[in-house]
């Protein structure tokens, strides 16, 4: 098992925190947008890692 890049772990943590924020404020559009950005950033990173490996 290889160790992941810390920035990938940071992105994963950001997604978790964003989802928790959505749970706390389900009607907040800015919270939803921030979560969307976090998910997209993580998705892009994982696609890059998959292509490289």
mmCIF file of N, CA and C in Angstrom:
data_model
loop_
_atom_site.group_PDB
_atom_site.id
_atom_site.type_symbol
_atom_site.label_atom_id
_atom_site.label_comp_id
_atom_site.label_asym_id
_atom_site.label_seq_id
_atom_site.Cartn_x
_atom_site.Cartn_y
_atom_site.Cartn_z
ATOM 1 N N UNK A 1 0.858 -1.180 0.000
ATOM 2 C CA UNK A 1 0.000 0.000 0.000
ATOM 3 C C UNK A 1 0.897 1.235 0.000
ATOM 4 N N UNK A 2 0.624 2.164 -0.880
ATOM 5 C CA UNK A 2 1.418 3.384 -0.945
ATOM 6 C C UNK A 2 0.782 4.468 -0.107
ATOM 7 N N UNK A 3 1.632 5.360 0.357
ATOM 8 C CA UNK A 3 1.111 6.483 1.138
ATOM 9 C C UNK A 3 0.665 7.585 0.183
ATOM 10 N N UNK A 4 -0.445 8.211 0.500
ATOM 11 C CA UNK A 4 -0.992 9.238 -0.373
ATOM 12 C C UNK A 4 -0.324 10.579 -0.135
ATOM 13 N N UNK A 5 -0.347 11.384 -1.171
ATOM 14 C CA UNK A 5 0.151 12.753 -1.100
ATOM 15 C C UNK A 5 -0.652 13.506 -0.038
ATOM 16 N N UNK A 6 0.022 14.200 0.870
ATOM 17 C CA UNK A 6 -0.712 14.929 1.923
ATOM 18 C C UNK A 6 -1.750 15.898 1.365
ATOM 19 N N UNK A 7 -1.491 16.467 0.195
ATOM 20 C CA UNK A 7 -2.477 17.394 -0.351
ATOM 21 C C UNK A 7 -3.763 16.668 -0.755
ATOM 22 N N UNK A 8 -3.655 15.416 -1.147
ATOM 23 C CA UNK A 8 -4.856 14.633 -1.441
ATOM 24 C C UNK A 8 -5.631 14.385 -0.151
ATOM 25 N N UNK A 9 -4.913 14.048 0.908
ATOM 26 C CA UNK A 9 -5.575 13.863 2.195
ATOM 27 C C UNK A 9 -6.231 15.150 2.672
ATOM 28 N N UNK A 10 -5.580 16.260 2.429
ATOM 29 C CA UNK A 10 -6.150 17.559 2.794
ATOM 30 C C UNK A 10 -7.437 17.811 2.016
ATOM 31 N N UNK A 11 -7.431 17.474 0.743
ATOM 32 C CA UNK A 11 -8.645 17.637 -0.065
ATOM 33 C C UNK A 11 -9.765 16.729 0.437
ATOM 34 N N UNK A 12 -9.416 15.514 0.807
ATOM 35 C CA UNK A 12 -10.430 14.591 1.345
ATOM 36 C C UNK A 12 -11.031 15.155 2.629
ATOM 37 N N UNK A 13 -10.199 15.702 3.489
ATOM 38 C CA UNK A 13 -10.684 16.294 4.730
ATOM 39 C C UNK A 13 -11.576 17.489 4.436
ATOM 40 N N UNK A 14 -11.219 18.260 3.430
ATOM 41 C CA UNK A 14 -12.029 19.412 3.042
ATOM 42 C C UNK A 14 -13.416 18.987 2.576
ATOM 43 N N UNK A 15 -13.485 17.889 1.841
ATOM 44 C CA UNK A 15 -14.784 17.370 1.386
ATOM 45 C C UNK A 15 -15.626 16.946 2.586
ATOM 46 N N UNK A 16 -15.019 16.242 3.520
ATOM 47 C CA UNK A 16 -15.749 15.809 4.721
ATOM 48 C C UNK A 16 -16.284 17.029 5.474
ATOM 49 N N UNK A 17 -15.434 18.024 5.669
ATOM 50 C CA UNK A 17 -15.854 19.233 6.381
ATOM 51 C C UNK A 17 -16.962 19.967 5.631
ATOM 52 N N UNK A 18 -16.872 19.975 4.311
ATOM 53 C CA UNK A 18 -17.911 20.624 3.507
ATOM 54 C C UNK A 18 -19.245 19.916 3.656
ATOM 55 N N UNK A 19 -19.211 18.584 3.662
ATOM 56 C CA UNK A 19 -20.450 17.829 3.831
ATOM 57 C C UNK A 19 -21.048 18.055 5.213
ATOM 58 N N UNK A 20 -20.198 18.154 6.209
ATOM 59 C CA UNK A 20 -20.697 18.446 7.557
ATOM 60 C C UNK A 20 -21.330 19.844 7.595
ATOM 61 N N UNK A 21 -20.744 20.788 6.881
ATOM 62 C CA UNK A 21 -21.304 22.137 6.823
ATOM 63 C C UNK A 21 -22.671 22.123 6.140
ATOM 64 N N UNK A 22 -22.826 21.308 5.116
ATOM 65 C CA UNK A 22 -24.115 21.195 4.427
ATOM 66 C C UNK A 22 -25.170 20.635 5.378
ATOM 67 N N UNK A 23 -24.788 19.650 6.169
ATOM 68 C CA UNK A 23 -25.720 19.093 7.144
ATOM 69 C C UNK A 23 -26.176 20.175 8.115
ATOM 70 N N UNK A 24 -25.248 21.048 8.503
ATOM 71 C CA UNK A 24 -25.572 22.112 9.445
ATOM 72 C C UNK A 24 -26.334 23.271 8.832
ATOM 73 N N UNK A 25 -26.193 23.460 7.521
ATOM 74 C CA UNK A 25 -26.858 24.585 6.848
ATOM 75 C C UNK A 25 -27.335 24.127 5.472
ATOM 76 N N UNK A 26 -28.354 23.269 5.436
ATOM 77 C CA UNK A 26 -28.770 22.666 4.168
ATOM 78 C C UNK A 26 -29.328 23.636 3.131
ATOM 79 N N UNK A 27 -29.751 24.803 3.549
ATOM 80 C CA UNK A 27 -30.326 25.761 2.606
ATOM 81 C C UNK A 27 -29.362 26.874 2.211
ATOM 82 N N UNK A 28 -28.125 26.792 2.642
ATOM 83 C CA UNK A 28 -27.139 27.841 2.381
ATOM 84 C C UNK A 28 -26.451 27.583 1.042
ATOM 85 N N UNK A 29 -26.707 28.443 0.074
ATOM 86 C CA UNK A 29 -26.172 28.276 -1.270
ATOM 87 C C UNK A 29 -24.651 28.390 -1.289
ATOM 88 N N UNK A 30 -24.085 29.293 -0.518
ATOM 89 C CA UNK A 30 -22.629 29.444 -0.485
ATOM 90 C C UNK A 30 -21.951 28.198 0.088
ATOM 91 N N UNK A 31 -22.573 27.592 1.077
ATOM 92 C CA UNK A 31 -22.037 26.353 1.647
ATOM 93 C C UNK A 31 -22.063 25.254 0.595
ATOM 94 N N UNK A 32 -23.129 25.184 -0.160
ATOM 95 C CA UNK A 32 -23.243 24.188 -1.220
ATOM 96 C C UNK A 32 -22.201 24.426 -2.310
ATOM 97 N N UNK A 33 -21.989 25.669 -2.660
ATOM 98 C CA UNK A 33 -20.976 25.991 -3.682
ATOM 99 C C UNK A 33 -19.579 25.624 -3.205
ATOM 100 N N UNK A 34 -19.283 25.904 -1.958
ATOM 101 C CA UNK A 34 -17.971 25.564 -1.406
ATOM 102 C C UNK A 34 -17.769 24.049 -1.408
ATOM 103 N N UNK A 35 -18.810 23.314 -1.071
ATOM 104 C CA UNK A 35 -18.729 21.855 -1.089
ATOM 105 C C UNK A 35 -18.520 21.341 -2.510
ATOM 106 N N UNK A 36 -19.205 21.936 -3.456
ATOM 107 C CA UNK A 36 -19.051 21.551 -4.855
ATOM 108 C C UNK A 36 -17.611 21.770 -5.318
ATOM 109 N N UNK A 37 -17.026 22.895 -4.950
ATOM 110 C CA UNK A 37 -15.641 23.185 -5.316
ATOM 111 C C UNK A 37 -14.690 22.163 -4.692
ATOM 112 N N UNK A 38 -14.942 21.794 -3.445
ATOM 113 C CA UNK A 38 -14.092 20.819 -2.764
ATOM 114 C C UNK A 38 -14.172 19.454 -3.446
ATOM 115 N N UNK A 39 -15.375 19.051 -3.806
ATOM 116 C CA UNK A 39 -15.553 17.759 -4.478
ATOM 117 C C UNK A 39 -14.880 17.771 -5.846
ATOM 118 N N UNK A 40 -15.039 18.854 -6.577
ATOM 119 C CA UNK A 40 -14.413 18.947 -7.905
ATOM 120 C C UNK A 40 -12.889 18.931 -7.806
ATOM 121 N N UNK A 41 -12.346 19.604 -6.813
ATOM 122 C CA UNK A 41 -10.886 19.629 -6.633
ATOM 123 C C UNK A 41 -10.373 18.221 -6.303
ATOM 124 N N UNK A 42 -11.087 17.522 -5.422
ATOM 125 C CA UNK A 42 -10.679 16.164 -5.079
ATOM 126 C C UNK A 42 -10.808 15.242 -6.287
ATOM 127 N N UNK A 43 -11.884 15.370 -7.031
ATOM 128 C CA UNK A 43 -12.090 14.549 -8.216
ATOM 129 C C UNK A 43 -10.954 14.760 -9.219
ATOM 130 N N UNK A 44 -10.585 16.003 -9.442
ATOM 131 C CA UNK A 44 -9.499 16.292 -10.381
ATOM 132 C C UNK A 44 -8.190 15.685 -9.893
ATOM 133 N N UNK A 45 -7.921 15.781 -8.601
ATOM 134 C CA UNK A 45 -6.689 15.217 -8.051
ATOM 135 C C UNK A 45 -6.677 13.708 -8.204
ATOM 136 N N UNK A 46 -7.795 13.045 -7.902
ATOM 137 C CA UNK A 46 -7.848 11.587 -8.000
ATOM 138 C C UNK A 46 -7.715 11.113 -9.443
ATOM 139 N N UNK A 47 -8.286 11.852 -10.376
ATOM 140 C CA UNK A 47 -8.142 11.510 -11.794
ATOM 141 C C UNK A 47 -6.681 11.640 -12.227
ATOM 142 N N UNK A 48 -6.014 12.677 -11.765
ATOM 143 C CA UNK A 48 -4.602 12.877 -12.088
ATOM 144 C C UNK A 48 -3.756 11.752 -11.519
ATOM 145 N N UNK A 49 -4.027 11.376 -10.274
ATOM 146 C CA UNK A 49 -3.275 10.292 -9.649
ATOM 147 C C UNK A 49 -3.518 8.969 -10.362
ATOM 148 N N UNK A 50 -4.752 8.721 -10.762
ATOM 149 C CA UNK A 50 -5.078 7.464 -11.461
ATOM 150 C C UNK A 50 -4.374 7.406 -12.819
ATOM 151 N N UNK A 51 -4.309 8.531 -13.512
ATOM 152 C CA UNK A 51 -3.665 8.574 -14.812
ATOM 153 C C UNK A 51 -2.153 8.378 -14.695
ATOM 154 N N UNK A 52 -1.588 8.862 -13.592
ATOM 155 C CA UNK A 52 -0.144 8.752 -13.388
ATOM 156 C C UNK A 52 0.265 7.367 -12.901
ATOM 157 N N UNK A 53 -0.670 6.672 -12.281
ATOM 158 C CA UNK A 53 -0.295 5.395 -11.660
ATOM 159 C C UNK A 53 -0.773 4.248 -12.404
#
